[in-house]
PDB file of C-alpha atoms in Angstrom:
ATOM      1  CA  MET N  14       5.561   7.264   5.512  1.00  0.00           C
ATOM      2  CA  MET N  15       6.463   6.479   1.922  1.00  0.00           C
ATOM      3  CA  TYR N  16       9.333   4.344   0.774  1.00  0.00           C
ATOM      4  CA  GLY N  17      11.028   2.141  -1.782  1.00  0.00           C
ATOM      5  CA  GLU N  18      10.655   1.623  -5.524  1.00  0.00           C
ATOM      6  CA  HIS N  19      11.466  -2.047  -4.991  1.00  0.00           C
ATOM      7  CA  SER N  20       8.720  -2.573  -2.416  1.00  0.00           C
ATOM      8  CA  GLY N  21       6.266  -0.070  -3.889  1.00  0.00           C
ATOM      9  CA  TRP N  22       5.043   3.263  -2.576  1.00  0.00           C
ATOM     10  CA  ARG N  23       2.880   3.232   0.535  1.00  0.00           C
ATOM     11  CA  ARG N  24       1.214   5.800   2.757  1.00  0.00           C
ATOM     12  CA  GLY N  25       0.258   5.106   6.348  1.00  0.00           C
ATOM     13  CA  GLY N  26      -3.444   4.395   6.695  1.00  0.00           C
ATOM     14  CA  PHE N  27      -3.826   3.611   3.002  1.00  0.00           C
ATOM     15  CA  GLU N  28      -1.498   0.625   2.663  1.00  0.00           C
ATOM     16  CA  SER N  29      -3.728  -1.287   0.242  1.00  0.00           C
ATOM     17  CA  HIS N  30      -3.335   1.531  -2.277  1.00  0.00           C
ATOM     18  CA  GLU N  31       0.247   0.537  -2.976  1.00  0.00           C
ATOM     19  CA  GLY N  32       1.735   2.464  -5.864  1.00  0.00           C
ATOM     20  CA  MET N  33       4.502   1.707  -8.302  1.00  0.00           C
ATOM     21  CA  VAL N  34       5.862   2.716 -11.685  1.00  0.00           C
ATOM     22  CA  GLY N  35       3.774   1.360 -14.532  1.00  0.00           C
ATOM     23  CA  VAL N  36       4.962   1.142 -18.134  1.00  0.00           C
ATOM     24  CA  LEU N  37       3.497   1.374 -21.617  1.00  0.00           C
ATOM     25  CA  LEU N  38       4.657  -0.208 -24.873  1.00  0.00           C
ATOM     26  CA  ALA N  39       4.954   1.633 -28.188  1.00  0.00           C
ATOM     27  CA  ASP N  40       1.359   0.737 -29.102  1.00  0.00           C
ATOM     28  CA  GLY N  41       0.067   2.296 -25.876  1.00  0.00           C
ATOM     29  CA  SER N  42      -0.746  -1.004 -24.188  1.00  0.00           C
ATOM     30  CA  GLU N  43       0.289  -2.090 -20.702  1.00  0.00           C
ATOM     31  CA  PRO N  44       2.395  -5.270 -20.848  1.00  0.00           C
ATOM     32  CA  LYS N  45       1.767  -8.380 -18.797  1.00  0.00           C
ATOM     33  CA  PRO N  46       4.180  -9.242 -15.958  1.00  0.00           C
ATOM     34  CA  VAL N  47       7.578 -10.555 -17.038  1.00  0.00           C
ATOM     35  CA  LEU N  48       8.257 -14.215 -16.274  1.00  0.00           C
ATOM     36  CA  PHE N  49      11.694 -15.404 -15.178  1.00  0.00           C
ATOM     37  CA  ASP N  50      12.657 -19.079 -15.352  1.00  0.00           C
ATOM     38  CA  LEU N  51      14.310 -19.961 -12.042  1.00  0.00           C
ATOM     39  CA  GLY N  52      15.716 -23.158 -13.501  1.00  0.00           C
ATOM     40  CA  SER N  53      13.645 -25.455 -11.318  1.00  0.00           C
ATOM     41  CA  GLY N  54      11.166 -27.042 -13.662  1.00  0.00           C
ATOM     42  CA  ALA N  55       7.779 -25.329 -13.739  1.00  0.00           C
ATOM     43  CA  THR N  56       8.730 -22.618 -11.246  1.00  0.00           C
ATOM     44  CA  PHE N  57       8.704 -19.058 -12.610  1.00  0.00           C
ATOM     45  CA  HIS N  58       9.192 -15.683 -10.963  1.00  0.00           C
ATOM     46  CA  GLU N  59       6.753 -12.970 -12.032  1.00  0.00           C
ATOM     47  CA  SER N  60       7.631  -9.277 -11.950  1.00  0.00           C
ATOM     48  CA  SER N  61       6.074  -5.987 -13.046  1.00  0.00           C
ATOM     49  CA  ASP N  62       9.076  -3.849 -12.057  1.00  0.00           C
ATOM     50  CA  TRP N  63       9.495  -1.246 -14.764  1.00  0.00           C
ATOM     51  CA  TRP N  64      13.210  -1.862 -15.383  1.00  0.00           C
ATOM     52  CA  ASN N  65      12.525  -5.411 -16.532  1.00  0.00           C
ATOM     53  CA  TYR N  66      10.797  -4.150 -19.686  1.00  0.00           C
ATOM     54  CA  ASP N  67      14.103  -3.285 -21.348  1.00  0.00           C
ATOM     55  CA  GLY N  68      13.850  -5.476 -24.447  1.00  0.00           C
ATOM     56  CA  ILE N  69      16.664  -7.790 -23.326  1.00  0.00           C
ATOM     57  CA  PHE N  70      16.201 -11.558 -23.691  1.00  0.00           C
ATOM     58  CA  ARG N  71      13.115 -10.979 -25.856  1.00  0.00           C
ATOM     59  CA  ARG N  72      11.331  -9.116 -23.079  1.00  0.00           C
ATOM     60  CA  PRO N  73       8.938  -6.306 -24.151  1.00  0.00           C
ATOM     61  CA  THR N  74      10.451  -2.840 -24.483  1.00  0.00           C
ATOM     62  CA  ALA N  75       8.636  -0.098 -22.604  1.00  0.00           C
ATOM     63  CA  VAL N  76       8.778   3.374 -24.116  1.00  0.00           C
ATOM     64  CA  SER N  77       7.176   5.345 -21.301  1.00  0.00           C
ATOM     65  CA  MET N  78       6.233   5.155 -17.628  1.00  0.00           C
ATOM     66  CA  ARG N  79       3.324   6.366 -15.546  1.00  0.00           C
ATOM     67  CA  GLY N  80       2.002   6.060 -12.032  1.00  0.00           C
ATOM     68  CA  ARG N  81      -0.112   3.052 -11.113  1.00  0.00           C
ATOM     69  CA  CYS N  82      -1.935   1.859  -8.022  1.00  0.00           C
ATOM     70  CA  ALA N  83      -3.065  -1.510  -6.699  1.00  0.00           C
ATOM     71  CA  CYS N  84      -6.673  -0.270  -6.844  1.00  0.00           C
ATOM     72  CA  GLY N  85      -6.502  -0.166 -10.644  1.00  0.00           C
ATOM     73  CA  TRP N  86      -5.820   3.557 -11.029  1.00  0.00           C
ATOM     74  CA  ARG N  87      -3.407   4.564 -13.800  1.00  0.00           C
ATOM     75  CA  GLY N  88      -1.882   7.993 -14.259  1.00  0.00           C
ATOM     76  CA  THR N  89      -2.966   9.901 -17.344  1.00  0.00           C
ATOM     77  CA  LYS N  90       0.410  11.576 -17.773  1.00  0.00           C
ATOM     78  CA  THR N  91       3.269   9.536 -19.246  1.00  0.00           C
ATOM     79  CA  TYR N  92       7.045  10.018 -19.058  1.00  0.00           C
ATOM     80  CA  PRO N  93       9.537   8.725 -21.651  1.00  0.00           C
ATOM     81  CA  ILE N  94      12.094   6.124 -20.561  1.00  0.00           C
ATOM     82  CA  GLY N  95      15.706   6.741 -21.572  1.00  0.00           C
ATOM     83  CA  TRP N  96      17.127   3.241 -21.578  1.00  0.00           C
ATOM     84  CA  GLU N  97      20.642   4.468 -22.377  1.00  0.00           C
ATOM     85  CA  THR N  98      20.618   6.470 -19.153  1.00  0.00           C
ATOM     86  CA  VAL N  99      19.240   3.506 -17.195  1.00  0.00           C
ATOM     87  CA  ARG N 100      22.003   1.239 -18.491  1.00  0.00           C
ATOM     88  CA  GLU N 101      24.744   3.833 -17.955  1.00  0.00           C
ATOM     89  CA  ASN N 102      23.794   4.231 -14.290  1.00  0.00           C
ATOM     90  CA  ASP N 103      23.356   0.472 -13.848  1.00  0.00           C
ATOM     91  CA  ASP N 104      20.974   1.273 -11.002  1.00  0.00           C
ATOM     92  CA  PRO N 105      17.236   1.538 -11.748  1.00  0.00           C
ATOM     93  CA  ASP N 106      16.592   3.285  -8.429  1.00  0.00           C
ATOM     94  CA  ALA N 107      18.862   6.113  -9.578  1.00  0.00           C
ATOM     95  CA  TYR N 108      16.583   6.842 -12.535  1.00  0.00           C
ATOM     96  CA  ASP N 109      14.140   9.712 -12.111  1.00  0.00           C
ATOM     97  CA  THR N 110      10.668   8.291 -11.426  1.00  0.00           C
ATOM     98  CA  SER N 111       9.450  11.368  -9.567  1.00  0.00           C
ATOM     99  CA  GLY N 112       6.786  12.104 -12.191  1.00  0.00           C
ATOM    100  CA  PRO N 113       4.848   8.844 -11.695  1.00  0.00           C
ATOM    101  CA  TYR N 114       5.414   9.098  -7.948  1.00  0.00           C
ATOM    102  CA  GLU N 115       3.965  12.605  -7.697  1.00  0.00           C
ATOM    103  CA  ASP N 116       0.959  11.564  -9.799  1.00  0.00           C
ATOM    104  CA  TRP N 117       0.351   8.607  -7.471  1.00  0.00           C
ATOM    105  CA  LYS N 118       0.629  10.931  -4.446  1.00  0.00           C
ATOM    106  CA  ALA N 119      -2.066  13.144  -5.977  1.00  0.00           C
ATOM    107  CA  HIS N 120      -4.236  10.060  -6.471  1.00  0.00           C
ATOM    108  CA  LEU N 121      -3.722   9.121  -2.793  1.00  0.00           C
ATOM    109  CA  ASP N 122      -4.715  12.638  -1.760  1.00  0.00           C
ATOM    110  CA  GLU N 123      -7.992  12.114  -3.626  1.00  0.00           C
ATOM    111  CA  VAL N 124      -8.481   8.718  -1.950  1.00  0.00           C
ATOM    112  CA  ALA N 125      -7.850  10.271   1.462  1.00  0.00           C
ATOM    113  CA  GLY N 126     -10.246  13.109   0.681  1.00  0.00           C
ATOM    114  CA  ARG N 127     -13.078  10.670  -0.059  1.00  0.00           C
ATOM    115  CA  ALA N 128     -12.439   8.474   2.994  1.00  0.00           C
ATOM    116  CA  VAL N 129     -14.432   9.027   6.183  1.00  0.00           C
ATOM    117  CA  ALA N 130     -12.435  11.301   8.472  1.00  0.00           C
ATOM    118  CA  LEU N 131     -11.984  10.351  12.109  1.00  0.00           C
ATOM    119  CA  PRO N 132     -13.468  12.856  14.592  1.00  0.00           C
ATOM    120  CA  GLY N 133     -10.852  15.352  15.708  1.00  0.00           C
ATOM    121  CA  ASP N 134     -11.084  14.471  19.389  1.00  0.00           C
ATOM    122  CA  LEU N 135     -10.612  10.771  18.572  1.00  0.00           C
ATOM    123  CA  VAL N 136      -7.516  11.565  16.517  1.00  0.00           C
ATOM    124  CA  VAL N 137      -6.104  13.452  19.514  1.00  0.00           C
ATOM    125  CA  LEU N 138      -6.908  10.604  21.919  1.00  0.00           C
ATOM    126  CA  LEU N 139      -5.337   7.970  19.671  1.00  0.00           C
ATOM    127  CA  GLY N 140      -2.229  10.116  19.322  1.00  0.00           C
ATOM    128  CA  GLN N 141      -2.007  10.485  23.089  1.00  0.00           C
ATOM    129  CA  VAL N 142      -2.338   6.725  23.598  1.00  0.00           C
ATOM    130  CA  ARG N 143       0.391   6.026  21.060  1.00  0.00           C
ATOM    131  CA  GLU N 144       2.700   8.615  22.633  1.00  0.00           C
ATOM    132  CA  ARG N 145       2.090   7.305  26.172  1.00  0.00           C
ATOM    133  CA  LEU N 146       2.803   3.732  25.104  1.00  0.00           C
ATOM    134  CA  ASP N 147       6.042   4.870  23.470  1.00  0.00           C
ATOM    135  CA  ARG N 148       7.111   6.492  26.732  1.00  0.00           C
ATOM    136  CA  LEU N 149       6.738   3.185  28.562  1.00  0.00           C
ATOM    137  CA  TRP N 150       9.885   2.015  26.758  1.00  0.00           C
ATOM    138  CA  LEU N 151      11.770   4.553  28.890  1.00  0.00           C
ATOM    139  CA  GLU N 152      10.580   3.326  32.298  1.00  0.00           C
ATOM    140  CA  GLU N 153      13.307   3.037  34.939  1.00  0.00           C
ATOM    141  CA  ASP N 154      12.096  -0.478  35.619  1.00  0.00           C
ATOM    142  CA  PRO N 155      11.967  -2.018  32.105  1.00  0.00           C
ATOM    143  CA  ALA N 156      10.012  -5.097  33.195  1.00  0.00           C
ATOM    144  CA  ARG N 157       7.236  -2.954  34.672  1.00  0.00           C
ATOM    145  CA  GLY N 158       7.169  -0.865  31.510  1.00  0.00           C
ATOM    146  CA  TYR N 159       6.817  -3.935  29.283  1.00  0.00           C
ATOM    147  CA  ALA N 160       4.106  -5.366  31.520  1.00  0.00           C
ATOM    148  CA  ALA N 161       2.219  -2.065  31.444  1.00  0.00           C
ATOM    149  CA  MET N 162       2.395  -2.024  27.637  1.00  0.00           C
ATOM    150  CA  LEU N 163       0.964  -5.522  27.430  1.00  0.00           C
ATOM    151  CA  ARG N 164      -1.843  -4.659  29.844  1.00  0.00           C
ATOM    152  CA  ALA N 165      -2.643  -1.583  27.787  1.00  0.00           C
ATOM    153  CA  CYS N 166      -2.654  -3.673  24.606  1.00  0.00           C
ATOM    154  CA  GLY N 167      -5.111  -6.034  26.294  1.00  0.00           C
ATOM    155  CA  GLU N 168      -7.415  -3.126  27.089  1.00  0.00           C
ATOM    156  CA  LEU N 169      -7.219  -1.888  23.500  1.00  0.00           C
ATOM    157  CA  GLU N 170      -7.958  -5.368  22.169  1.00  0.00           C
ATOM    158  CA  ALA N 171     -10.999  -5.553  24.435  1.00  0.00           C
ATOM    159  CA  ILE N 172     -12.292  -2.255  23.044  1.00  0.00           C
ATOM    160  CA  VAL N 173     -11.798  -3.492  19.473  1.00  0.00           C
ATOM    161  CA  ALA N 174     -13.511  -6.800  20.270  1.00  0.00           C
ATOM    162  CA  GLU N 175     -16.502  -4.926  21.707  1.00  0.00           C
ATOM    163  CA  THR N 176     -16.945  -2.371  18.936  1.00  0.00           C
ATOM    164  CA  GLY N 177     -15.408  -3.901  15.789  1.00  0.00           C
ATOM    165  CA  PRO N 178     -17.871  -6.757  15.103  1.00  0.00           C
ATOM    166  CA  GLY N 179     -20.967  -4.590  15.576  1.00  0.00           C
ATOM    167  CA  ALA N 180     -19.599  -1.824  13.391  1.00  0.00           C
ATOM    168  CA  ALA N 181     -18.557  -4.260  10.666  1.00  0.00           C
ATOM    169  CA  ARG N 182     -21.950  -5.996  10.580  1.00  0.00           C
ATOM    170  CA  ALA N 183     -23.853  -2.709  10.608  1.00  0.00           C
ATOM    171  CA  LEU N 184     -21.735  -1.304   7.794  1.00  0.00           C
ATOM    172  CA  ALA N 185     -22.138  -4.518   5.793  1.00  0.00           C
ATOM    173  CA  ARG N 186     -25.934  -4.255   6.158  1.00  0.00           C
ATOM    174  CA  GLU N 187     -26.004  -0.579   5.227  1.00  0.00           C
ATOM    175  CA  GLN N 188     -23.871  -1.127   2.136  1.00  0.00           C
ATOM    176  CA  GLU N 189     -24.957  -4.675   1.318  1.00  0.00           C
ATOM    177  CA  GLU N 190     -24.640  -4.282  -2.442  1.00  0.00           C
ATOM    178  CA  SER N 191     -22.135  -1.447  -2.562  1.00  0.00           C
ATOM    179  CA  MET N 192     -18.658  -2.651  -1.690  1.00  0.00           C
ATOM    180  CA  PRO N 193     -17.142   0.231  -3.729  1.00  0.00           C
ATOM    181  CA  ALA N 194     -18.808   2.667  -1.308  1.00  0.00           C
ATOM    182  CA  VAL N 195     -17.452   0.759   1.701  1.00  0.00           C
ATOM    183  CA  ALA N 196     -13.962   0.711   0.182  1.00  0.00           C
ATOM    184  CA  GLU N 197     -14.121   4.440  -0.514  1.00  0.00           C
ATOM    185  CA  ALA N 198     -15.235   5.225   3.025  1.00  0.00           C
ATOM    186  CA  LEU N 199     -12.408   3.142   4.500  1.00  0.00           C
ATOM    187  CA  GLY N 200      -9.798   4.457   2.069  1.00  0.00           C
ATOM    188  CA  MET N 201      -9.049   0.934   0.839  1.00  0.00           C
ATOM    189  CA  THR N 202      -9.234  -1.189  -2.250  1.00  0.00           C
ATOM    190  CA  GLU N 203     -12.385  -3.309  -2.492  1.00  0.00           C
ATOM    191  CA  LYS N 204     -10.416  -6.482  -1.768  1.00  0.00           C
ATOM    192  CA  ALA N 205      -8.850  -4.978   1.371  1.00  0.00           C
ATOM    193  CA  ALA N 206     -12.203  -3.558   2.530  1.00  0.00           C
ATOM    194  CA  ARG N 207     -13.888  -6.936   2.159  1.00  0.00           C
ATOM    195  CA  THR N 208     -11.083  -8.553   4.162  1.00  0.00           C
ATOM    196  CA  ARG N 209     -11.362  -5.869   6.854  1.00  0.00           C
ATOM    197  CA  LEU N 210     -15.104  -6.370   7.198  1.00  0.00           C
ATOM    198  CA  LEU N 211     -14.770 -10.148   7.479  1.00  0.00           C
ATOM    199  CA  HIS N 212     -11.943  -9.819   9.994  1.00  0.00           C
ATOM    200  CA  TYR N 213     -13.943  -7.652  12.380  1.00  0.00           C
ATOM    201  CA  GLU N 214     -17.318  -9.252  11.699  1.00  0.00           C
ATOM    202  CA  TYR N 215     -16.121 -12.598  13.042  1.00  0.00           C
ATOM    203  CA  LEU N 216     -13.591 -11.279  15.559  1.00  0.00           C
ATOM    204  CA  SER N 217     -15.540 -12.316  18.638  1.00  0.00           C
ATOM    205  CA  ARG N 218     -16.553 -15.758  17.361  1.00  0.00           C
TER     206      ARG N 218
END
């Protein structure tokens, strides 16, 4: 699933690689986030949304856009910004950002291609579990269906508690000094991979 310029672009299974429209100034540099005074003393709102770089109120003026990702990736192809069109529509989401989006999608395809693939039979089993749990919502006796879902969730949590910590510790030992390799294998940013390892490593403690 992918959605929303305002909330960023996301793909299921690769949520930490959130994408968005990045901008460039006339000198080719990427501007810092825009700060907005909320009128409450030292409190400021920070935003990197592309439409805020319109030159109004002494804000920087972006001349082009490109795809960007939370992992640090930046698209090599740039697309000019027509501010007159943006202002005429008075709706940034109506402006065509498909170029940066498609470039980010291609980047995500590369990320997915480098990540460790789940065994085919495991993918099938997980899909069957998800589908069977969904069907429990349709039980004639709703209470029994809800109870069955919770029992199933308990069984799944037990499996995770048994396998997750060992796998996390073993992977941490194997890749002790190579977090980039761990992140690549998991299809995550390094920050998200480190968090995932710590979460499972200490899950049973």
